[in-house]
Short mmCIF file of C-alpha atoms in Angstrom, two decimals:
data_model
loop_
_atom_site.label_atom_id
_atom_site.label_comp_id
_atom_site.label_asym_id
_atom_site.label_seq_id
_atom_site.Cartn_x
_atom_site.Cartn_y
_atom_site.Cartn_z
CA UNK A 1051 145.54 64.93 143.96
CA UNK A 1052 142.38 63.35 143.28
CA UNK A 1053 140.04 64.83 145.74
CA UNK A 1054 141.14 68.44 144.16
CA UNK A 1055 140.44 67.47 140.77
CA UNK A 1056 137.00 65.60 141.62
CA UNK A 1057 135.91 69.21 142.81
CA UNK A 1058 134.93 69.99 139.21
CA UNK A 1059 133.13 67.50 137.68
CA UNK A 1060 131.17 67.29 141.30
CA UNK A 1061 130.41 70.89 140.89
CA UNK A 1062 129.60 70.36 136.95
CA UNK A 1063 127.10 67.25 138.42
CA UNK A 1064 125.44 69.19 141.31
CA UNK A 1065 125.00 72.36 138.74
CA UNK A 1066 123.46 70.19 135.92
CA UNK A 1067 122.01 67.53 136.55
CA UNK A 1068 121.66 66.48 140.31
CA UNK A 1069 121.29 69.49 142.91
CA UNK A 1070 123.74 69.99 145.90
CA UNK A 1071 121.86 67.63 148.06
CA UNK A 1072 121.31 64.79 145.86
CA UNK A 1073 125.29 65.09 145.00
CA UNK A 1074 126.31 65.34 148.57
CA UNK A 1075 124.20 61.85 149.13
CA UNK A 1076 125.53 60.56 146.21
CA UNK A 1077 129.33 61.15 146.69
CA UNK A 1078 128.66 60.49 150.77
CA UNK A 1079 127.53 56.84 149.59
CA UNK A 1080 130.77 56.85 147.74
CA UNK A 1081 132.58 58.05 150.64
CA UNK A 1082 130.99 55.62 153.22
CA UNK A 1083 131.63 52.36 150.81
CA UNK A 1084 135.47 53.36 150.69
CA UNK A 1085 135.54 53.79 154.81
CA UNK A 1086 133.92 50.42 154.96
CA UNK A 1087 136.07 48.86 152.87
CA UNK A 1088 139.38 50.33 154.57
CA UNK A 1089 137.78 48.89 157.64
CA UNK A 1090 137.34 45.41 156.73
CA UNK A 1091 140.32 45.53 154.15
CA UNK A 1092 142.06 44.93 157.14
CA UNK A 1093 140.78 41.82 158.01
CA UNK A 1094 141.04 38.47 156.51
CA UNK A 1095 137.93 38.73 154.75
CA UNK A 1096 139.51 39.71 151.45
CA UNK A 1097 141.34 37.10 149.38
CA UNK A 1098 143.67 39.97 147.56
CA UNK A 1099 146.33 41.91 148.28
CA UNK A 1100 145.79 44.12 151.30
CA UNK A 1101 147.70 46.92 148.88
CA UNK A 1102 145.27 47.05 146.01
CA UNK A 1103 142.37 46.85 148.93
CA UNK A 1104 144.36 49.86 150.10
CA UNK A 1105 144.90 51.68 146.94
CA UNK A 1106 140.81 51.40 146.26
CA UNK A 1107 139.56 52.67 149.20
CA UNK A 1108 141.94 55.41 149.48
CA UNK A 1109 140.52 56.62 145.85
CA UNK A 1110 136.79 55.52 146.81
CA UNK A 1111 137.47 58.29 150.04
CA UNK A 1112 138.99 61.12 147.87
CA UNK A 1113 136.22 60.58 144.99
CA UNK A 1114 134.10 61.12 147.82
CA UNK A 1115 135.65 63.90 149.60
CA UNK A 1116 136.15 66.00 146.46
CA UNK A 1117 132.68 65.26 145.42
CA UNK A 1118 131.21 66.82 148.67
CA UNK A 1119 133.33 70.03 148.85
CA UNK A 1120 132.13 72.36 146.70
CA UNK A 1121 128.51 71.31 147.36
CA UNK A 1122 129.05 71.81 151.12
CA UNK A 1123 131.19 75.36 150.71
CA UNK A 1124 127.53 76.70 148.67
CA UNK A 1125 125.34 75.25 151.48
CA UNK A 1126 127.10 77.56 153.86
CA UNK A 1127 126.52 80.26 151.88
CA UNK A 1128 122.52 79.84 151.64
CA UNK A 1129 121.97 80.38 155.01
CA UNK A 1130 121.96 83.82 154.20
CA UNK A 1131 119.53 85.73 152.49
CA UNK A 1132 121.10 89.39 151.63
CA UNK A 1133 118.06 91.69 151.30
CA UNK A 1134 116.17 90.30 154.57
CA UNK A 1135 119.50 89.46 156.87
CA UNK A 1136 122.02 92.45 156.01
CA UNK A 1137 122.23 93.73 159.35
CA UNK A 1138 123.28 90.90 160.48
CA UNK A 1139 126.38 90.78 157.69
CA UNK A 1140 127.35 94.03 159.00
CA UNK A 1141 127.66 93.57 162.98
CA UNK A 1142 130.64 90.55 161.65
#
């Protein structure tokens, strides 16, 4: 549920204030630190309950994941430029 609400304020973030690429590093980092921590949550390394380690990474990954999708859907859609690359639109 989280990583389809995060969607929004990403978009809100990358629109305002950031740009798509800084928000895509940004929310990566967040991303990464959450798969690093489900990594070694597994391990003895942690002194707390392997649940709570759980519950945090798992909403560390889907801040992450829901920060990065609508940046990544616009990226797609720059590769194009209409006025120069139409033909190209058409033979799809």
């Amino acid at each position: 549920m989280v990583c389809y609400l995060i969607p929004i304020f990403g978009a809100l973030l990358a629109d305002s204030y950031l740009g798509r690429f800084r928000t895509i590093l940004f929310f990566s980092g967040i991303y990464a630190v959450g798969d690093f921590i489900m990594c070694f949550g597994a391990t003895s390394l942690f002194k707390t309950s392997k649940i709570k380690i759980t519950f945090i990474d798992l909403i560390l990954i889907a801040i992450g994941t829901g920060g990065i999708k609508p940046c990544v859907a616009a990226f797609g859609g720059d590769q194009f430029y209409l006025p120069q690359q139409q033909k190209y639109l058409q033979d799809i």
